[in-house]
CSV table of C-alpha atoms and ligand atoms in Angstrom, one decimal:
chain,number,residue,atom,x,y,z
A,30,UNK,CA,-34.3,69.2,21.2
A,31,UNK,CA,-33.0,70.1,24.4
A,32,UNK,CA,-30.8,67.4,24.7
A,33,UNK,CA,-28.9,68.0,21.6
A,34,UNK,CA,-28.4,71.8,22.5
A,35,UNK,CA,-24.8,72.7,23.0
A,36,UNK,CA,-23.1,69.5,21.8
A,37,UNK,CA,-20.3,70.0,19.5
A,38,UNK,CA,-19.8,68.0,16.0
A,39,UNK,CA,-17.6,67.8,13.1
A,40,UNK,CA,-18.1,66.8,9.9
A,41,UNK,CA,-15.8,65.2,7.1
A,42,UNK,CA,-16.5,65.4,3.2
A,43,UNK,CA,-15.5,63.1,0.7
A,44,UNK,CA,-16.1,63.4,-2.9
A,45,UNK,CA,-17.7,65.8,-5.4
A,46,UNK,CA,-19.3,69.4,-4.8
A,47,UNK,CA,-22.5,67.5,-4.4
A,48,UNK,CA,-21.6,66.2,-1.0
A,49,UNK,CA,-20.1,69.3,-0.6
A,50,UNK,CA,-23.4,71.0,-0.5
A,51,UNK,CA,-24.9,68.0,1.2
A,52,UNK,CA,-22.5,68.8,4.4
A,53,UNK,CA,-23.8,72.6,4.0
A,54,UNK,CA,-27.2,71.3,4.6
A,55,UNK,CA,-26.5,68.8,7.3
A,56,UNK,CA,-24.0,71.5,9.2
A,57,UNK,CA,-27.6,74.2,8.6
A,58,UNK,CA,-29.7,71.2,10.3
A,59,UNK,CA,-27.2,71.1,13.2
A,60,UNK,CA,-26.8,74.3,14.0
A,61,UNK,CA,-30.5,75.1,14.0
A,62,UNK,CA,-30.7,72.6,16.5
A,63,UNK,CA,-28.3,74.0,18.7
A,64,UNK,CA,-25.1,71.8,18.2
A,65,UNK,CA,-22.0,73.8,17.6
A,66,UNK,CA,-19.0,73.7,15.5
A,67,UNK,CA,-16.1,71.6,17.5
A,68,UNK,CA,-12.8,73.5,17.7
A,69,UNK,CA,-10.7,70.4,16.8
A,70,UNK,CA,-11.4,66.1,16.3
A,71,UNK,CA,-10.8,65.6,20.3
A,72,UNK,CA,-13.5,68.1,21.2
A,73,UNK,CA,-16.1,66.8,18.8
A,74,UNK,CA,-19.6,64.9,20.4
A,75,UNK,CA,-20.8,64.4,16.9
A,76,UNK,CA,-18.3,63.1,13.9
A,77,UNK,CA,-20.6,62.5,10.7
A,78,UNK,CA,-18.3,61.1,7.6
A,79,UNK,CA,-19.9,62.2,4.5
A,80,UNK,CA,-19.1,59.9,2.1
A,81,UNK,CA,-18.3,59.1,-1.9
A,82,UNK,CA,-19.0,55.7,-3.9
A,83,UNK,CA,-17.5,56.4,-7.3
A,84,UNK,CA,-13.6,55.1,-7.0
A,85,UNK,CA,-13.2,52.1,-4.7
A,86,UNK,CA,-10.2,54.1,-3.4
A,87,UNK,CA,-12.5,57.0,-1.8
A,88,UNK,CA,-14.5,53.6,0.1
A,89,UNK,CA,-11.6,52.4,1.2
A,90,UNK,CA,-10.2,55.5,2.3
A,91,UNK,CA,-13.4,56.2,4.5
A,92,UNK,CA,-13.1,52.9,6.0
A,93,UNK,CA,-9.6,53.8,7.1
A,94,UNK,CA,-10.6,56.8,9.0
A,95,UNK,CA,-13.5,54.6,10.5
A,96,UNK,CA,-11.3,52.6,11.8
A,97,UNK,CA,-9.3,55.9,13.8
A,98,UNK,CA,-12.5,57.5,15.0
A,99,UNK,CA,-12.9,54.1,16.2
A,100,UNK,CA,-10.3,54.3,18.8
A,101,UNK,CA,-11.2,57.9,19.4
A,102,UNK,CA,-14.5,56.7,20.6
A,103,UNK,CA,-13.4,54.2,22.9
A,104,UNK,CA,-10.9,57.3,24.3
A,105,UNK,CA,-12.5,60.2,24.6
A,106,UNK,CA,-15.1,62.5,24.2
A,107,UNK,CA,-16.7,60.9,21.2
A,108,UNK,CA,-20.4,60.3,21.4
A,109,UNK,CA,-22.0,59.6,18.3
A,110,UNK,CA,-20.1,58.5,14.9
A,111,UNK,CA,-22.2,58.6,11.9
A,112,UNK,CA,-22.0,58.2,8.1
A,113,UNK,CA,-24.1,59.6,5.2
A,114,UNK,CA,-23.7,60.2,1.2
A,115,UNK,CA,-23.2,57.9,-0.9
A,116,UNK,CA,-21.1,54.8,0.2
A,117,UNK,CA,-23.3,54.9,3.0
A,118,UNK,CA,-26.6,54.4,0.5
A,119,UNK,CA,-24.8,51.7,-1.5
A,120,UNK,CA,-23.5,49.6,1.8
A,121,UNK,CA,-24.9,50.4,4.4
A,122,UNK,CA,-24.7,47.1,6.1
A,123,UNK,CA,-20.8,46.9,5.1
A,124,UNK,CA,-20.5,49.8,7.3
A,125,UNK,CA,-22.2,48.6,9.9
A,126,UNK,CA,-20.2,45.2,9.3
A,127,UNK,CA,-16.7,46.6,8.9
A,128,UNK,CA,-17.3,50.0,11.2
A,129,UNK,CA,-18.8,48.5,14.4
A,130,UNK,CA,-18.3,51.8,16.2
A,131,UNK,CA,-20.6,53.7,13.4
A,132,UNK,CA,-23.8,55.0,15.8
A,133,UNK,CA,-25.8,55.7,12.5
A,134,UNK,CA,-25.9,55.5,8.8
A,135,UNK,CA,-27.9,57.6,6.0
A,136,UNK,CA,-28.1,57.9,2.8
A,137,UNK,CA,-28.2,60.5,0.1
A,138,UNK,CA,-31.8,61.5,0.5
A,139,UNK,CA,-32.4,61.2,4.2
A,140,UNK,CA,-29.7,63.7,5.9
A,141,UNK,CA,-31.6,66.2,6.4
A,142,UNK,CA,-33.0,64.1,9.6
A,143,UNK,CA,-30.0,63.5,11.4
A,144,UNK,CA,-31.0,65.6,14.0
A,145,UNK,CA,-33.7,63.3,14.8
A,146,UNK,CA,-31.4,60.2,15.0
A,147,UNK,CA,-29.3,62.0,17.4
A,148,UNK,CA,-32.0,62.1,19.6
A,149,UNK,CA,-33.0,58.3,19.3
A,150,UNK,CA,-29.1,57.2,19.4
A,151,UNK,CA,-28.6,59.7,22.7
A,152,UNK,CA,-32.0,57.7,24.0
A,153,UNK,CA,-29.8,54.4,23.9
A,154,UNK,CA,-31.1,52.9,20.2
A,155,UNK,CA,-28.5,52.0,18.3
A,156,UNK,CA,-26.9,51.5,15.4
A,157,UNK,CA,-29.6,53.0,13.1
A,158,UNK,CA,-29.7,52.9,9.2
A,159,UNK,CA,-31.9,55.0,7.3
A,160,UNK,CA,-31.1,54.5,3.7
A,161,UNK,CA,-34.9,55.2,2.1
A,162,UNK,CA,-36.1,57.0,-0.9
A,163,UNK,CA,-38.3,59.1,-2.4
A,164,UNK,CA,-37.9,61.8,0.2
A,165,UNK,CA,-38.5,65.4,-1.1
A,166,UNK,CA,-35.5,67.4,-1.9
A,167,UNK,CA,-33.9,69.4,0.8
A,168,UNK,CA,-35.3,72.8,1.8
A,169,UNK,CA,-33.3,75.8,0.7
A,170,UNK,CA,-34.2,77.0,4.4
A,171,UNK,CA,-32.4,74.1,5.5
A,172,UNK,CA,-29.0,74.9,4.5
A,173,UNK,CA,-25.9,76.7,6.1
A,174,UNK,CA,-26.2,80.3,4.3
A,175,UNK,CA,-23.5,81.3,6.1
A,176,UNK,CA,-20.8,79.3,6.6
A,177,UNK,CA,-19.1,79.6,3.4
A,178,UNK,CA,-18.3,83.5,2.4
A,179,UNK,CA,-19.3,85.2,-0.3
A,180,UNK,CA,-19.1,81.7,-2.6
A,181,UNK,CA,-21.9,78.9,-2.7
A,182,UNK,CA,-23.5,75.7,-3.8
A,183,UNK,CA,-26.7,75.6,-4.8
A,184,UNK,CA,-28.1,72.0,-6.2
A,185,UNK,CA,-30.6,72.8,-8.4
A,186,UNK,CA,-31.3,68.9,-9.3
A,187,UNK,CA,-30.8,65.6,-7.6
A,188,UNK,CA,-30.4,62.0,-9.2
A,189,UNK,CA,-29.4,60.4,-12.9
A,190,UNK,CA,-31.6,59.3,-15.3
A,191,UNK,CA,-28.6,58.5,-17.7
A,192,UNK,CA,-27.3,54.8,-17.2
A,193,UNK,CA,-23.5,54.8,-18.4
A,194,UNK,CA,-22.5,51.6,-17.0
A,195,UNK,CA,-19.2,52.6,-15.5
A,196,UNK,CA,-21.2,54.3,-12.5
A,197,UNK,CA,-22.9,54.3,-9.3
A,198,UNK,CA,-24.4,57.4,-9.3
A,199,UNK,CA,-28.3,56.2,-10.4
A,200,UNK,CA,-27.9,53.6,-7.4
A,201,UNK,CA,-26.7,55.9,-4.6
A,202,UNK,CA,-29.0,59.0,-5.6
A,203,UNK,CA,-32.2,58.0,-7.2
A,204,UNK,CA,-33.5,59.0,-10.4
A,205,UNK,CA,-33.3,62.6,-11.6
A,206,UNK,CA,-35.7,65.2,-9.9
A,207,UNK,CA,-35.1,69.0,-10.8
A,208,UNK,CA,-36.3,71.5,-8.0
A,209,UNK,CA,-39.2,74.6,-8.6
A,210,UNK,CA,-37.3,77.4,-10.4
A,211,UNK,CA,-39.1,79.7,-8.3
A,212,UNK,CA,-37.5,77.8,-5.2
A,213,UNK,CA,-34.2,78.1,-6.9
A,214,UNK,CA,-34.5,81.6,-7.1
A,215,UNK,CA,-35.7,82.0,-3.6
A,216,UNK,CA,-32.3,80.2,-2.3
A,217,UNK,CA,-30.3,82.3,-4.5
A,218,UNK,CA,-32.2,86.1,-3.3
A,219,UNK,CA,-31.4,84.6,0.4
A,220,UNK,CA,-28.0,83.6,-0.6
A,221,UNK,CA,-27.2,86.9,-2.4
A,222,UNK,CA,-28.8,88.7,0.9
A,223,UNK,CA,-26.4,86.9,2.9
A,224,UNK,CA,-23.4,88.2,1.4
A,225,UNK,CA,-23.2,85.6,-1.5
A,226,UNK,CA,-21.8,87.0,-4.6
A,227,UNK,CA,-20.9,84.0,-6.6
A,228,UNK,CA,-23.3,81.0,-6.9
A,229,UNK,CA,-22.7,77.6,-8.3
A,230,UNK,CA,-25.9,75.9,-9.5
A,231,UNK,CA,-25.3,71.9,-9.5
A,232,UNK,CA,-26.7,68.6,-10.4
A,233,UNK,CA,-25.2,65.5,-12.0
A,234,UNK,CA,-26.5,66.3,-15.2
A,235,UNK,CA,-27.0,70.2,-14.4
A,236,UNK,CA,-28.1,71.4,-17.9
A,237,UNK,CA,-30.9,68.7,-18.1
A,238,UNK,CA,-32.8,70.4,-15.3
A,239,UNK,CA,-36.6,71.0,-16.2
A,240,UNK,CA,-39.3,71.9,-14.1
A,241,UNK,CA,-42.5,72.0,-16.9
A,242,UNK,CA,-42.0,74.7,-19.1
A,243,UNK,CA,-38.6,75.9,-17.2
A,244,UNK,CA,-35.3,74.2,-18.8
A,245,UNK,CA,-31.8,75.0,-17.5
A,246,UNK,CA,-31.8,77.8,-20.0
A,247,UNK,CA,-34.8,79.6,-18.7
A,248,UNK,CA,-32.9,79.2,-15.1
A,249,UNK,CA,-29.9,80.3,-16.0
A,250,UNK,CA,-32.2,83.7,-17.0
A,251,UNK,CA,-34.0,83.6,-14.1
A,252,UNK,CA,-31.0,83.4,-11.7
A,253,UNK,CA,-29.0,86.1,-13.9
A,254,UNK,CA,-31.7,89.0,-13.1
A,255,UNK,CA,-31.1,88.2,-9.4
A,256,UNK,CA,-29.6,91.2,-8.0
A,257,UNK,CA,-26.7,90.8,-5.8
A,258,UNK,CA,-25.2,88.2,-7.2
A,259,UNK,CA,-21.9,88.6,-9.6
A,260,UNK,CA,-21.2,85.0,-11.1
A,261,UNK,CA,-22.8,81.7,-11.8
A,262,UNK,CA,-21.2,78.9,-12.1
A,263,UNK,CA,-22.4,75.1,-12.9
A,264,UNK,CA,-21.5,71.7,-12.9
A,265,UNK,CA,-21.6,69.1,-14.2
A,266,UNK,CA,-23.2,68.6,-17.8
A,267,UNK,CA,-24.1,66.0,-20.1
A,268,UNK,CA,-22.8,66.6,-24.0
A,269,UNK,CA,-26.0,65.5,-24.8
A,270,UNK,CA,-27.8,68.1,-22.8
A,271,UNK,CA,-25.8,71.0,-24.4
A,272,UNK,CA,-28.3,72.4,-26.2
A,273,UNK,CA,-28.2,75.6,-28.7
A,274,UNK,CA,-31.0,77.2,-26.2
A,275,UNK,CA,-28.4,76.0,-23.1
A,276,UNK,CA,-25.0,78.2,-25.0
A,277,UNK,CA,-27.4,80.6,-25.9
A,278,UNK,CA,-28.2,81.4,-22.5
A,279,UNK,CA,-24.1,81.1,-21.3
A,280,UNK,CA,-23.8,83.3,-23.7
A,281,UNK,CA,-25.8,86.0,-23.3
A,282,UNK,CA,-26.0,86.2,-19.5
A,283,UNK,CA,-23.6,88.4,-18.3
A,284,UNK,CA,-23.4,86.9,-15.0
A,285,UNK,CA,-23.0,83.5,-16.3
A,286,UNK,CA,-19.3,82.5,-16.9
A,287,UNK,CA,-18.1,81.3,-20.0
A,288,UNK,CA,-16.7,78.3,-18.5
A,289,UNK,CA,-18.1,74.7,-19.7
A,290,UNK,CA,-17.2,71.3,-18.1
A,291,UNK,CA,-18.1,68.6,-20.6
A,292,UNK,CA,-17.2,65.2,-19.8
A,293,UNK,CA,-16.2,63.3,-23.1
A,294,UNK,CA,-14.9,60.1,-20.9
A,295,UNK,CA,-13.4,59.0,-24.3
A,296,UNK,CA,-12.8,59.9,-27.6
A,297,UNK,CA,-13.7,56.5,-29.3
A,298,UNK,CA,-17.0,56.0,-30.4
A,299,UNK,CA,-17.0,52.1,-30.0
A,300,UNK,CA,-15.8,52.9,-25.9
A,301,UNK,CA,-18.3,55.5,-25.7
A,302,UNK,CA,-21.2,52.9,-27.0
A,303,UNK,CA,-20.0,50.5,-24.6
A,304,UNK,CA,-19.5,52.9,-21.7
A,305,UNK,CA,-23.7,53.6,-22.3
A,306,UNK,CA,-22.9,57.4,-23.2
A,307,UNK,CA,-25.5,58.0,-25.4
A,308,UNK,CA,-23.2,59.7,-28.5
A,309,UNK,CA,-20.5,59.7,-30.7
A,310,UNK,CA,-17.3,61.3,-30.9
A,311,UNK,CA,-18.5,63.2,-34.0
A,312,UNK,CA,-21.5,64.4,-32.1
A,313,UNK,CA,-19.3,65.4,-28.7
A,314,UNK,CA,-17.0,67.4,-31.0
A,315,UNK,CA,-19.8,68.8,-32.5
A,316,UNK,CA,-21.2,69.9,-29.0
A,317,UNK,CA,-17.8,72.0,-28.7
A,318,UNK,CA,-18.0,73.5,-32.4
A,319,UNK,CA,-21.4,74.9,-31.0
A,320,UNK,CA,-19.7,76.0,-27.8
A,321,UNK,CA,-16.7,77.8,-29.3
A,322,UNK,CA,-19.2,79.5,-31.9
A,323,UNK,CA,-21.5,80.7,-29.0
A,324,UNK,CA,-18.2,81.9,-27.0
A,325,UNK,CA,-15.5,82.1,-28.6
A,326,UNK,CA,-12.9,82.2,-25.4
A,327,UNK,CA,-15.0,79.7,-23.6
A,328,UNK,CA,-12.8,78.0,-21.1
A,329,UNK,CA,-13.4,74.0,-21.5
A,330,UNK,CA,-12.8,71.4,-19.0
A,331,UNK,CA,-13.9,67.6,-19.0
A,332,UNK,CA,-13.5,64.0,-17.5
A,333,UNK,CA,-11.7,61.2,-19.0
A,334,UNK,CA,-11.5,57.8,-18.0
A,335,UNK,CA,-8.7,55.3,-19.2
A,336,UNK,CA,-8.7,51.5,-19.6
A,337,UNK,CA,-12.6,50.8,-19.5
A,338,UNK,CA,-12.8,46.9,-20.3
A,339,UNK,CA,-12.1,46.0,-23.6
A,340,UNK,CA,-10.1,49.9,-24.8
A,341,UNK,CA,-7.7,49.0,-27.1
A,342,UNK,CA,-4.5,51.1,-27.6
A,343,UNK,CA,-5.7,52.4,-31.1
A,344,UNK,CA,-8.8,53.5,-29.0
A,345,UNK,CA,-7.1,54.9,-26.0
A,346,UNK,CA,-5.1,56.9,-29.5
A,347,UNK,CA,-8.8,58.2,-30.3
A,348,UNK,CA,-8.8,59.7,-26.8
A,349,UNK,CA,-5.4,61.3,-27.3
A,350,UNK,CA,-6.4,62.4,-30.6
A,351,UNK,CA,-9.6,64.1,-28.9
A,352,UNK,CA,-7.4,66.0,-26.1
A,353,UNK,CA,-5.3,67.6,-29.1
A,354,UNK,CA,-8.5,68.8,-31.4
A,355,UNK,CA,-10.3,70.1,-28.2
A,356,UNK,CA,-7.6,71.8,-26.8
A,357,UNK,CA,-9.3,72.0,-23.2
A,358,UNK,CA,-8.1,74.6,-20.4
A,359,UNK,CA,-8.2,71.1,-18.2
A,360,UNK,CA,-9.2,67.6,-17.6
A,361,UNK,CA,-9.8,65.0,-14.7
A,362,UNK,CA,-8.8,61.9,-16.0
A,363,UNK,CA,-9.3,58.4,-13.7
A,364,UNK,CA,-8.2,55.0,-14.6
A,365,UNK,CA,-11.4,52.9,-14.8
A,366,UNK,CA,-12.0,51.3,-11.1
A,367,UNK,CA,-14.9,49.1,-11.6
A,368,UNK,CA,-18.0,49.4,-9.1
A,369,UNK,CA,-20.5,46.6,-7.8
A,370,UNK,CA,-23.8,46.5,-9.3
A,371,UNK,CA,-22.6,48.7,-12.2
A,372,UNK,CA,-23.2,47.0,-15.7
A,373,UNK,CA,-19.7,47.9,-16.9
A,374,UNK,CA,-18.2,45.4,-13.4
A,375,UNK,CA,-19.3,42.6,-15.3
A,376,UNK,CA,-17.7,43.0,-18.7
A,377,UNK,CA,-14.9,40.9,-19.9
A,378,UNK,CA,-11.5,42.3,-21.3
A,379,UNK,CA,-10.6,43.9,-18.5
A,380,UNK,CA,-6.8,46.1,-19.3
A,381,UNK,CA,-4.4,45.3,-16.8
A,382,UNK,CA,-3.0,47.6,-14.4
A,383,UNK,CA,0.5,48.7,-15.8
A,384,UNK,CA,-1.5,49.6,-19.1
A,385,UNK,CA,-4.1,51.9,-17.3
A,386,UNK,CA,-1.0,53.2,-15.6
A,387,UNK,CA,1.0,53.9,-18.3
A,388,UNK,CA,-1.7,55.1,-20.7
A,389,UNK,CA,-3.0,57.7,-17.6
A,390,UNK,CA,0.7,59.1,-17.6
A,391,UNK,CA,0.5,59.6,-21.6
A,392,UNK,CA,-2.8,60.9,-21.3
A,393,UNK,CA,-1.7,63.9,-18.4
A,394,UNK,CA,1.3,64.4,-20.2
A,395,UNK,CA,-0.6,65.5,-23.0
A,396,UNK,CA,-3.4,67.2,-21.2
A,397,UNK,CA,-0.8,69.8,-18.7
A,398,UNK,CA,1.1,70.2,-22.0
A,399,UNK,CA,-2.4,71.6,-24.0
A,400,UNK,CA,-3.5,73.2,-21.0
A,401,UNK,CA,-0.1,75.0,-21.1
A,402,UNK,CA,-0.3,76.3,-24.3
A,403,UNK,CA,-3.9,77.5,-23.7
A,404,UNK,CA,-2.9,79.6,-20.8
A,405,UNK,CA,0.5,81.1,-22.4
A,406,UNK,CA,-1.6,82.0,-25.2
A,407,UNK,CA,-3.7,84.2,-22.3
A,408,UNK,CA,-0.3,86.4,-21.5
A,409,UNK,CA,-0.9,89.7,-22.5
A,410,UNK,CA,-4.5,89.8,-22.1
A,411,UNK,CA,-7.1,90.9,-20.1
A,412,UNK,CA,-9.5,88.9,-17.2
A,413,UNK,CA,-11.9,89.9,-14.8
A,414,UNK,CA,-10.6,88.8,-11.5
A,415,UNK,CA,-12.3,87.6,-8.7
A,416,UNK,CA,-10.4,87.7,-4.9
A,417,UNK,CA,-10.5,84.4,-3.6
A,418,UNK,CA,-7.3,84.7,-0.6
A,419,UNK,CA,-4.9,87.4,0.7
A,420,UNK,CA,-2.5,85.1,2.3
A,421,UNK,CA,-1.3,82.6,0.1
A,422,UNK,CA,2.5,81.9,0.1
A,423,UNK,CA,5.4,83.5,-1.2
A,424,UNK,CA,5.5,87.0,-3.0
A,425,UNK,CA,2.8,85.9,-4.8
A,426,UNK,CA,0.0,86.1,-2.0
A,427,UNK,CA,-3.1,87.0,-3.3
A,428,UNK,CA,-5.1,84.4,-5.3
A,429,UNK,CA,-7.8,85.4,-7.5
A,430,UNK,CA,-10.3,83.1,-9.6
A,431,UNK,CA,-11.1,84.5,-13.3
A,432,UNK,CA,-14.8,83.9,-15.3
A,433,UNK,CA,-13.1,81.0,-17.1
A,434,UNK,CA,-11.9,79.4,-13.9
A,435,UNK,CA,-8.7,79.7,-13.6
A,436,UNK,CA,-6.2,80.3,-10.8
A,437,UNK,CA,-4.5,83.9,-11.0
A,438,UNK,CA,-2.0,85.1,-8.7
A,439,UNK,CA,-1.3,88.3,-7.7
A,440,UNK,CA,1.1,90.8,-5.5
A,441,UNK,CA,-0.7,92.9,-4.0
A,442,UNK,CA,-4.4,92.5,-3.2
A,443,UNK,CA,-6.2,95.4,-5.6
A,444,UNK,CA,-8.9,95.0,-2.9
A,445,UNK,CA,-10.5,92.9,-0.4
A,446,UNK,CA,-11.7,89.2,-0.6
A,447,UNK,CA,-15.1,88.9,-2.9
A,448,UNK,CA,-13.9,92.1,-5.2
A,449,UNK,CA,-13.6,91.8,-9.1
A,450,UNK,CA,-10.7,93.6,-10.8
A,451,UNK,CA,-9.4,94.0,-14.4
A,452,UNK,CA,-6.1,92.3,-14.2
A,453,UNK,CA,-3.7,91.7,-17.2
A,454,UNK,CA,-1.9,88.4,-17.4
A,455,UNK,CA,2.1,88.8,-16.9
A,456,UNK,CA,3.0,85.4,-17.3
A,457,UNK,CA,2.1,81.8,-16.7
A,458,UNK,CA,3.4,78.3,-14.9
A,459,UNK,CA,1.7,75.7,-15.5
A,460,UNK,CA,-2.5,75.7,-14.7
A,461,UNK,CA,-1.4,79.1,-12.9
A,462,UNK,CA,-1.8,82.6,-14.0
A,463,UNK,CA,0.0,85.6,-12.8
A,464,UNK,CA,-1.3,89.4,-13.3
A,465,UNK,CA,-0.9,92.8,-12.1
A,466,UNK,CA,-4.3,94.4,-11.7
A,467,UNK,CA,-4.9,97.1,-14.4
A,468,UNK,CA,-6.6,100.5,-13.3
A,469,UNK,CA,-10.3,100.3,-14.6
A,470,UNK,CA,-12.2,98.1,-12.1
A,471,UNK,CA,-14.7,96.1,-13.5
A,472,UNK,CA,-17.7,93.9,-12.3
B,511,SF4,S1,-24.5,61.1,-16.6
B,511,SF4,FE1,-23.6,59.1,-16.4
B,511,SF4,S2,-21.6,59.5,-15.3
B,511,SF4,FE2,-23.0,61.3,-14.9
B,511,SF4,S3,-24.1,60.8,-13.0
B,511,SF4,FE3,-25.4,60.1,-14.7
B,511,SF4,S4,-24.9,57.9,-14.9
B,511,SF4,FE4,-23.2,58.9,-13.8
């Protein structure tokens, strides 16, 4: 212990909110055992990469910074260089391989003792890999509750059991294992004592989460009546998940925010057979019927990947033909990268490049078009407004969040950073609102 008291680290995170959690935890483990924040890269000890494994691109680009911290090491001030998350699960010994400077490597399940291989590196052993399994879930005492303002993560789940063949995810994090609600809750009455007035519950496939008798939609209740706390968010969700008792829930919970992310990753049925996503495109759109009966204005997002192996261009249509009878407020949409050890590496037909390429550019033509025409639909009316940032640039410099997640700019701050105001939308550009705060405050 006392040798790690005082030493300085900084930590990089790639990928999803996941990971983003993840680094809350491991920067909570740090702290409490006396390492500090560094003011910049040169003044770290400590430099922990936590890592992604779901593009090839996010590997590579990991390896890349490797390979500068590398030379930093041999300079400077740099003791220990370590990687965690996912990559480092998958490929451990690539790391090791490629990144010869890496002190330590662990995976998804074993952060949380990173403190201890700091000891046993600063004893002389190294490099050490701990990539094992079937660890509990992470303590909500071990987090950071205070390190990210009045906004945080809270992973209610862990793990996949879904297969869709296109990903990585039931390899680098296990199978699925939801935490005790009464756990949940705990984090969430520490989190909302801390100052935290917006959570955001999270799991791969968040609205699968059951604990016995306790499904998503009984937490969703349970997290509601928790005093303090304003709005609760979650991500992501399985379309098969979606159930009436889940919308009910979004629905009636005040605090809970009638925004739904549902990846579709296509819109043709043979693509989503072959992609392992357990329905149709009937059933998916069926899913959203449900959602916009329950909610009416419900704000929906989703993932869509282009060119999996054998999507013809009457197929890739079907997806462009889903975009326009959605309608959604957004969408991430990938090319298809494929992943070692998934099912969907090994399937023939793969589409060349240029056709991905050209068929992603359709695709987000389409999608900031929609998206368009759902927010200038929203001028004139009225959101509740959450204060995100009074400094942004330009005339416009205060930045605001509303329940359906979008961006809202505004003037002049109606009040400080964590408020919620009534604010009528003036105009739009693009995924951006703008607004000028009406008088009524509202929570
Ligand atoms: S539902 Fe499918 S895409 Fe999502 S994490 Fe599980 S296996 Fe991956």
């Amino acid at each position: 212990m006392l040798m790690l008291d005082g030493m300085t680290f900084h930590l990089e995170t790639y990928g999803c909110q996941m990971n983003v959690h993840d680094s809350m935890v491991i920067e909570g483990v740090l702290r409490r055992r006396g390492l500090r924040s560094a003011d910049g890269l040169g003044d770290a000890q400590v430099i922990i990469l936590n890592t992604c494994s779901i593009r090839e691109k996010a590997e590579e680009k990991v390896f890349g910074r490797l390979g500068e911290l590398a030379s930093l090491k041999e300079r400077g001030n740099l003791t220990v260089l370590g990687v965690s998350g996912c990559m480092a699960q998958r490929t451990a010994e690539r790391v090791l391989e490629r990144a010869p400077a890496v002190d330590f490597v662990t995976g998804t399940e074993t952060f949380p003792t990173i403190p201890r291989l700091l000891e046993r590196i600063l004893a002389g052993e190294r490099p050490i890999v701990d990539v094992s399994t079937g660890h509990p879930l992470p303590e909500p005492a071990e987090r950071s509750l205070d390190v990210n303002g009045f906004r945080a993560f809270v992973s209610i789940m862990r793990g996949c059991d879904k297969r869709c063949a296109f990903c990585v995810v039931p390899t680098t994090r296990g199978p699925e294992r939801s935490r005790k609600p009464d756990e949940v809750v705990a984090e969430v009455r520490a989190l909302a004592a801390a100052g935290v007035i917006e959570v955001t519950l999270l799991g791969q496939t968040v609205n699968s989460y059951r604990d016995g008798a306790t499904g998503f939609a009984e937490l969703l209740r349970a997290v509601d009546a928790v005093e303090g706390i304003e709005r609760i968010r979650f991500t992501t969700n399985h379309p098969n998940d979606m159930t009436e008792q889940v919308l009910d829930a979004v629905a009636s919970c005040p605090k809970v925010c009638e925004h739904l992310h549902l990846p579709a990753q296509s819109g043709s049925t043979r693509v989503l057979a072959a992609m392992g996503r357990g329905y149709t495109r009937e059933k998916y759109l069926r899913v959203i019927e449900s959602s916009r009966a329950w909610m009416p204005h419900v704000s929906l997002t989703t993932d869509i990947i282009v060119g999996f192996p054998g999507e013809t261009e009457e197929e890739f249509r079907d997806t462009l033909s889903l975009v326009e009878e959605v309608r959604y407020d957004g969408a991430y949409t990938f090319k298809y990268s494929p992943r070692e050890g998934t099912p969907a590496a090994s399937l023939p037909d793969s589409v060349p490049v240029p056709v991905m390429k050209e068929r992603l550019a359709r695709l987000n033509e389409r999608v900031r078009a929609l998206s368009d025409e759902v927010n200038r639909g929203l001028v004139g009316s009225e959101q509740g407004v959450m204060i995100e940032a009074l400094d942004v640039d330009g005339p416009w410099a205060v930045r605001g969040r509303t329940r359906t997640n979008k961006t809202l700019l505004l003037e002049r701050a109606p009040g400080p950073v964590g408020s919620v105001h009534r604010v009528r939308v003036s105009r739009t550009r693009g995924l951006t609102l703008y607004g000028v705060p009406v008088p009524e405050p509202v929570v």
